[in-house]
Short mmCIF file of C-alpha atoms in Angstrom, two decimals:
data_model
loop_
_atom_site.label_atom_id
_atom_site.label_comp_id
_atom_site.label_asym_id
_atom_site.label_seq_id
_atom_site.Cartn_x
_atom_site.Cartn_y
_atom_site.Cartn_z
CA MET A 270 -19.98 101.26 -87.16
CA ASN A 271 -20.32 100.76 -83.44
CA ARG A 272 -20.57 103.52 -80.82
CA GLU A 273 -19.32 103.20 -77.24
CA ILE A 274 -18.95 105.34 -74.13
CA ARG A 275 -15.40 105.58 -72.76
CA LEU A 276 -14.00 106.91 -69.50
CA ALA A 277 -12.22 110.18 -70.34
CA ALA A 278 -11.05 111.16 -66.84
CA ARG A 279 -11.33 110.07 -63.22
CA PRO A 280 -13.54 112.46 -61.25
CA SER A 281 -12.66 114.04 -57.95
CA GLY A 282 -15.90 114.16 -56.01
CA GLU A 283 -19.04 114.45 -58.11
CA PRO A 284 -18.64 113.14 -61.70
CA ALA A 285 -19.32 115.38 -64.70
CA LEU A 286 -20.26 114.77 -68.34
CA SER A 287 -16.69 115.74 -69.28
CA ASP A 288 -15.51 112.50 -67.61
CA PHE A 289 -17.05 110.54 -70.52
CA ASP A 290 -16.35 110.29 -74.25
CA LEU A 291 -18.58 108.99 -77.06
CA ALA A 292 -16.44 107.16 -79.64
CA ALA A 293 -17.11 105.41 -82.96
CA THR A 294 -15.37 102.10 -83.67
CA PRO A 295 -15.79 99.21 -86.13
CA VAL A 296 -18.30 96.55 -85.17
CA PRO A 297 -16.25 93.89 -83.34
CA GLN A 298 -15.18 90.74 -85.16
CA LEU A 299 -16.11 87.41 -83.60
CA GLY A 300 -13.79 84.71 -82.40
CA ASP A 301 -14.71 81.07 -81.90
CA GLY A 302 -17.21 80.61 -79.09
CA GLN A 303 -18.45 84.22 -79.23
CA VAL A 304 -21.71 85.92 -80.15
CA LEU A 305 -22.27 89.40 -81.54
CA VAL A 306 -24.98 91.18 -79.57
CA ARG A 307 -26.82 94.28 -80.71
CA ASN A 308 -27.59 95.87 -77.37
CA THR A 309 -31.15 97.15 -77.02
CA TRP A 310 -31.13 98.19 -73.34
CA MET A 311 -28.38 98.92 -70.83
CA SER A 312 -28.27 99.60 -67.11
CA VAL A 313 -26.64 102.41 -65.16
CA ASP A 314 -26.18 101.79 -61.44
CA PRO A 315 -24.79 103.64 -58.40
CA TYR A 316 -21.98 101.10 -57.81
CA MET A 317 -20.40 102.25 -61.08
CA ARG A 318 -19.27 105.45 -59.34
CA GLY A 319 -16.71 103.45 -57.36
CA ARG A 320 -15.33 101.96 -60.56
CA MET A 321 -14.48 105.43 -61.85
CA ASP A 322 -11.80 105.67 -59.13
CA ASP A 323 -8.49 103.81 -59.45
CA LYS A 324 -8.99 101.80 -56.27
CA GLU A 325 -8.88 98.11 -55.50
CA SER A 326 -12.32 96.66 -54.85
CA TYR A 327 -14.45 93.58 -55.48
CA ILE A 328 -14.65 94.59 -59.17
CA PRO A 329 -11.91 96.16 -61.33
CA PRO A 330 -12.00 99.92 -61.94
CA PHE A 331 -12.86 101.35 -65.34
CA GLU A 332 -9.81 102.16 -67.48
CA ILE A 333 -9.25 105.63 -68.90
CA GLY A 334 -9.67 105.61 -72.68
CA ARG A 335 -11.48 102.27 -72.62
CA PRO A 336 -15.23 101.60 -72.86
CA LEU A 337 -17.15 101.26 -69.62
CA ASP A 338 -19.11 98.08 -68.98
CA GLY A 339 -22.16 96.94 -67.07
CA SER A 340 -25.34 94.95 -67.47
CA ALA A 341 -27.07 95.02 -70.85
CA VAL A 342 -29.58 92.99 -72.83
CA GLY A 343 -29.77 92.57 -76.57
CA GLU A 344 -30.30 90.40 -79.63
CA VAL A 345 -27.71 87.99 -81.01
CA VAL A 346 -27.12 89.07 -84.63
CA ALA A 347 -24.19 86.72 -85.38
CA SER A 348 -22.94 83.61 -83.63
CA ARG A 349 -19.86 81.42 -83.57
CA ALA A 350 -21.17 79.54 -80.54
CA ARG A 351 -23.35 76.50 -81.24
CA GLU A 352 -25.23 76.82 -77.96
CA ILE A 353 -26.54 80.36 -78.69
CA PRO A 354 -28.36 80.88 -82.00
CA VAL A 355 -28.86 84.06 -83.97
CA GLY A 356 -32.04 85.76 -82.76
CA ALA A 357 -31.64 84.79 -79.10
CA THR A 358 -32.11 87.45 -76.44
CA VAL A 359 -29.20 87.52 -73.99
CA VAL A 360 -28.15 89.38 -70.85
CA HIS A 361 -24.44 90.10 -70.47
CA PHE A 362 -21.98 92.59 -68.95
CA ALA A 363 -20.72 94.48 -72.02
CA GLY A 364 -22.97 97.51 -71.85
CA TRP A 365 -22.14 101.15 -72.67
CA ARG A 366 -21.86 100.23 -76.36
CA GLU A 367 -24.19 99.40 -79.23
CA TYR A 368 -22.55 96.13 -80.34
CA ALA A 369 -20.63 93.69 -78.16
CA ALA A 370 -18.65 90.52 -78.86
CA VAL A 371 -19.41 88.29 -75.88
CA ASP A 372 -17.97 84.91 -74.93
CA ALA A 373 -20.85 82.42 -74.88
CA PRO A 374 -20.39 81.46 -71.18
CA HIS A 375 -20.85 85.14 -70.26
CA ALA A 376 -24.12 85.52 -72.20
CA THR A 377 -27.29 84.31 -70.48
CA VAL A 378 -30.19 83.47 -72.77
CA VAL A 379 -33.49 84.82 -71.41
CA ASP A 380 -37.10 84.31 -72.43
CA PRO A 381 -38.66 87.54 -73.80
CA SER A 382 -42.09 85.88 -73.78
CA LEU A 383 -41.92 85.64 -69.98
CA ALA A 384 -41.31 89.39 -69.61
CA PRO A 385 -40.04 92.24 -71.83
CA ALA A 386 -36.28 92.08 -72.37
CA GLU A 387 -35.57 95.19 -70.30
CA VAL A 388 -37.21 93.68 -67.21
CA TYR A 389 -34.24 91.29 -67.00
CA LEU A 390 -32.11 94.32 -66.08
CA GLY A 391 -34.47 95.36 -63.29
CA VAL A 392 -37.04 93.31 -61.39
CA LEU A 393 -35.91 90.04 -63.00
CA GLY A 394 -32.26 91.10 -62.88
CA THR A 395 -29.72 91.73 -60.15
CA THR A 396 -31.64 94.64 -58.62
CA GLY A 397 -34.72 92.50 -58.03
CA LEU A 398 -32.52 89.67 -56.80
CA THR A 399 -30.76 92.08 -54.41
CA ALA A 400 -34.07 92.96 -52.76
CA TYR A 401 -35.06 89.29 -52.55
CA ALA A 402 -31.77 87.99 -51.14
CA SER A 403 -31.54 90.90 -48.69
CA LEU A 404 -34.99 90.34 -47.21
CA THR A 405 -34.97 86.52 -47.23
CA ASP A 406 -31.34 85.70 -46.36
CA VAL A 407 -29.19 88.66 -45.30
CA ALA A 408 -31.77 90.39 -43.06
CA PRO A 409 -34.79 88.09 -43.28
CA VAL A 410 -38.24 89.55 -42.76
CA ARG A 411 -40.45 87.69 -40.31
CA GLN A 412 -44.20 87.77 -39.85
CA GLY A 413 -45.27 90.99 -38.14
CA ASP A 414 -41.95 92.84 -38.60
CA THR A 415 -41.54 96.57 -39.09
CA VAL A 416 -39.24 97.12 -42.07
CA PHE A 417 -37.36 100.29 -43.07
CA VAL A 418 -35.85 100.75 -46.54
CA SER A 419 -33.69 103.66 -47.73
CA ALA A 420 -33.54 104.78 -51.38
CA ALA A 421 -37.01 103.27 -51.40
CA ALA A 422 -38.04 104.69 -54.78
CA GLY A 423 -34.93 103.31 -56.52
CA ALA A 424 -34.34 100.09 -58.38
CA VAL A 425 -33.86 97.90 -55.30
CA GLY A 426 -36.10 99.84 -52.94
CA SER A 427 -39.13 99.88 -55.23
CA VAL A 428 -39.06 96.07 -55.24
CA ALA A 429 -38.11 95.72 -51.56
CA GLY A 430 -41.22 97.49 -50.26
CA GLN A 431 -43.52 95.22 -52.22
CA LEU A 432 -41.53 92.14 -51.27
CA ALA A 433 -41.48 92.99 -47.55
CA ARG A 434 -45.26 93.05 -47.66
CA LYS A 435 -45.37 89.65 -49.36
CA LEU A 436 -43.01 88.25 -46.70
CA GLY A 437 -45.38 89.20 -43.89
CA ALA A 438 -44.19 92.60 -42.69
CA ALA A 439 -46.81 94.40 -40.63
CA ARG A 440 -45.42 97.88 -41.37
CA VAL A 441 -43.14 99.03 -44.18
CA ILE A 442 -41.44 102.44 -44.08
CA GLY A 443 -39.47 103.93 -46.95
CA SER A 444 -37.20 106.93 -47.33
CA ALA A 445 -37.10 108.94 -50.56
CA GLY A 446 -36.46 112.51 -51.67
CA GLY A 447 -39.49 114.73 -52.20
CA PRO A 448 -43.28 114.38 -52.02
CA VAL A 449 -43.70 112.94 -55.52
CA LYS A 450 -41.48 109.96 -54.80
CA GLY A 451 -43.01 109.64 -51.35
CA GLY A 452 -46.45 109.41 -52.87
CA LYS A 453 -45.37 106.61 -55.20
CA LEU A 454 -43.94 104.65 -52.27
CA VAL A 455 -47.40 104.47 -50.72
CA THR A 456 -49.54 104.14 -53.85
CA ASP A 457 -47.35 101.85 -55.96
CA PHE A 458 -44.55 100.18 -53.99
CA GLY A 459 -46.17 98.65 -50.91
CA TYR A 460 -45.10 101.18 -48.27
CA ASP A 461 -47.26 102.34 -45.37
CA VAL A 462 -45.28 105.50 -44.64
CA ALA A 463 -42.88 107.62 -46.69
CA ILE A 464 -40.08 109.60 -45.06
CA ASP A 465 -38.86 112.62 -47.04
CA TYR A 466 -35.18 112.93 -46.16
CA ARG A 467 -35.11 116.40 -47.71
CA ALA A 468 -37.82 117.67 -45.36
CA GLY A 469 -36.02 117.22 -42.04
CA SER A 470 -34.23 114.85 -39.70
CA VAL A 471 -34.40 111.22 -40.82
CA ALA A 472 -34.06 110.09 -37.20
CA GLU A 473 -37.00 112.17 -36.02
CA GLN A 474 -39.20 111.10 -38.93
CA LEU A 475 -38.31 107.46 -38.37
CA ARG A 476 -39.17 107.67 -34.66
CA ALA A 477 -42.56 109.12 -35.59
CA ALA A 478 -43.19 106.48 -38.26
CA ALA A 479 -42.03 103.56 -36.06
CA PRO A 480 -42.62 104.48 -32.40
CA ASP A 481 -42.15 100.82 -31.42
CA GLY A 482 -38.89 100.50 -33.37
CA ILE A 483 -37.90 98.61 -36.50
CA ASP A 484 -36.90 94.98 -36.99
CA VAL A 485 -35.26 95.07 -40.43
CA TYR A 486 -33.38 97.80 -42.31
CA LEU A 487 -32.28 97.53 -45.95
CA ASP A 488 -29.54 100.14 -46.32
CA SER A 489 -28.55 101.64 -49.67
CA VAL A 490 -27.62 105.09 -48.35
CA GLY A 491 -25.46 104.89 -45.22
CA GLY A 492 -24.76 108.14 -43.36
CA ASP A 493 -27.63 109.62 -41.35
CA HIS A 494 -29.99 106.86 -42.52
CA LEU A 495 -27.81 104.13 -41.04
CA VAL A 496 -27.35 106.04 -37.77
CA ALA A 497 -31.12 106.54 -37.46
CA ALA A 498 -31.83 102.88 -38.25
CA ILE A 499 -29.36 101.61 -35.62
CA ASP A 500 -30.99 103.82 -32.99
CA ALA A 501 -34.47 102.60 -33.99
CA LEU A 502 -33.54 98.93 -34.20
CA ASN A 503 -35.29 96.52 -31.85
CA VAL A 504 -33.53 93.74 -29.94
CA GLY A 505 -32.60 91.04 -32.43
CA GLY A 506 -32.95 93.46 -35.35
CA ARG A 507 -31.27 92.89 -38.70
CA ILE A 508 -29.59 95.23 -41.18
CA ALA A 509 -28.61 94.40 -44.77
CA MET A 510 -25.89 96.79 -45.95
CA VAL A 511 -26.36 96.95 -49.73
CA GLY A 512 -24.89 100.36 -50.54
CA ALA A 513 -23.83 103.75 -49.18
CA ILE A 514 -24.72 106.21 -51.91
CA SER A 515 -24.37 109.16 -49.53
CA ALA A 516 -20.59 108.58 -49.52
CA TYR A 517 -19.91 107.64 -53.15
CA ASN A 518 -18.66 111.09 -54.14
CA ALA A 519 -16.66 111.68 -50.95
CA THR A 520 -13.05 112.76 -51.47
CA GLU A 521 -11.95 111.81 -47.93
CA PRO A 522 -12.61 108.66 -45.87
CA VAL A 523 -16.10 108.73 -44.38
CA PRO A 524 -16.31 107.92 -40.64
CA GLY A 525 -18.54 105.10 -39.53
CA PRO A 526 -21.66 105.64 -37.39
CA ALA A 527 -20.83 106.68 -33.82
CA ASN A 528 -23.59 104.43 -32.47
CA LEU A 529 -22.29 101.22 -34.07
CA PHE A 530 -21.69 99.46 -30.74
CA THR A 531 -25.41 99.82 -29.99
CA LEU A 532 -25.80 96.71 -32.15
CA ALA A 533 -24.09 94.64 -29.45
CA ALA A 534 -26.47 95.79 -26.72
CA LYS A 535 -29.41 95.00 -28.99
CA ASN A 536 -28.06 91.57 -30.04
CA ALA A 537 -28.55 92.84 -33.58
CA THR A 538 -26.77 92.08 -36.84
CA LEU A 539 -25.39 94.29 -39.61
CA ARG A 540 -24.39 92.18 -42.58
CA GLY A 541 -22.86 93.26 -45.87
CA MET A 542 -24.62 92.19 -49.05
CA LEU A 543 -22.79 91.69 -52.39
CA ILE A 544 -25.01 90.27 -55.11
CA ASN A 545 -22.22 88.09 -56.56
CA TYR A 546 -22.69 85.69 -53.63
CA TYR A 547 -26.42 85.22 -54.29
CA LEU A 548 -26.59 84.54 -58.03
CA HIS A 549 -27.56 80.93 -57.29
CA LEU A 550 -30.93 82.29 -56.15
CA PHE A 551 -31.77 83.63 -59.62
CA PRO A 552 -33.94 80.65 -60.72
CA GLU A 553 -35.86 80.77 -57.44
CA TRP A 554 -36.39 84.53 -57.68
CA ILE A 555 -37.37 84.59 -61.36
CA GLY A 556 -39.81 81.72 -60.79
CA LYS A 557 -41.61 83.75 -58.11
CA ALA A 558 -41.23 87.26 -59.56
CA ALA A 559 -42.39 86.34 -63.07
CA GLY A 560 -45.63 85.00 -61.64
CA TRP A 561 -46.14 88.12 -59.51
CA LEU A 562 -45.49 90.35 -62.52
CA ALA A 563 -48.00 88.36 -64.56
CA ASP A 564 -50.76 88.58 -61.95
CA GLY A 565 -50.05 92.28 -61.27
CA SER A 566 -49.06 91.89 -57.62
CA LEU A 567 -45.49 93.06 -58.32
CA ARG A 568 -44.95 96.38 -60.06
CA ALA A 569 -41.88 97.05 -62.22
CA GLU A 570 -41.09 100.76 -62.51
CA THR A 571 -38.47 102.21 -64.88
CA THR A 572 -37.01 105.58 -65.79
CA VAL A 573 -35.78 105.51 -69.40
CA ALA A 574 -33.18 107.61 -71.21
CA GLU A 575 -33.22 107.35 -75.01
CA GLY A 576 -29.99 106.73 -76.92
CA LEU A 577 -26.46 105.66 -76.00
CA GLU A 578 -25.32 109.29 -75.93
CA ARG A 579 -27.69 109.87 -72.98
CA ALA A 580 -26.08 107.16 -70.84
CA PRO A 581 -23.62 109.46 -68.99
CA GLN A 582 -26.39 111.88 -68.00
CA ALA A 583 -28.61 108.97 -66.96
CA PHE A 584 -25.79 107.73 -64.72
CA LEU A 585 -25.37 111.18 -63.13
CA ASP A 586 -29.13 111.31 -62.59
CA VAL A 587 -29.03 108.01 -60.69
CA LEU A 588 -26.37 109.38 -58.34
CA SER A 589 -28.49 112.46 -57.63
CA GLY A 590 -31.75 110.55 -57.16
CA GLY A 591 -33.28 111.52 -60.50
CA ASN A 592 -34.91 108.14 -61.13
CA VAL A 593 -37.95 106.25 -59.96
CA GLY A 594 -37.45 102.49 -60.11
CA LYS A 595 -34.74 101.16 -62.39
CA MET A 596 -32.82 103.62 -64.56
CA LEU A 597 -32.37 102.20 -68.06
CA VAL A 598 -30.94 103.45 -71.33
CA LYS A 599 -32.76 102.39 -74.49
CA LEU A 600 -30.34 102.00 -77.37
#
């Protein structure tokens, strides 16, 4: 038998465990050109909250009564696709289940000797690539820049701090919740200063940490973080808008920052970042990141939940900031 997590109900505001169902189904049968993957690791990510709502977006919403999906990695245990043999390790998008029948073009074979399989869902996956594309293309870091990153202890932020340093930033500031996460930003993730957004005004703490302003902001939070970053931005500054987790559970439209027009006076840019447009950079990123992982100059941090049945709680924990680094579920 196969087990899968299904969407039971669409939440209003903050999701609850009752919005998910654990169901048992037969192991899927293969068609021509498909592989059967026994998933070993799966990812839960903040963007999935938007897919729980029945709204048009860049990716279809989850369907009630149907299994959720998302990035996963696993072992091919049966194949009707000549190009992917049994025993291969593949990354695909049919997570939230133990077994998946995947069309061969949608399964990417990865090398587990280069890095453990689960790393392809984090540093060597789309979260690592998001940090890389954001800081090299969307809001490129230049030598001597001051860089600010929100959700700095999360999957993208924990890579972004280290990467900003490699790209020549003179000062790297990160925002996270609580002193434990703040400590890890400085000791493990390449940050000079940690802002604790739970301890007081983000704007005031940012002014103290960057009295001469900031040049680059990687935004995964929105809200007060984005307002503070716009105020602190130097002339010619650059913002990469990756996410807005502060608004994901909102039940009414969230107003934009009142200081948005300040960007014009500062000749600054705020540019949206959707990873789908940067997948062509994967070979470049993996080539660099794998070497940095091997020599120890890039740290991959994970928070792991054990068992498919723990996936809903792991997802809720991501939305509430209960992870350090990439949140993964080990199946």
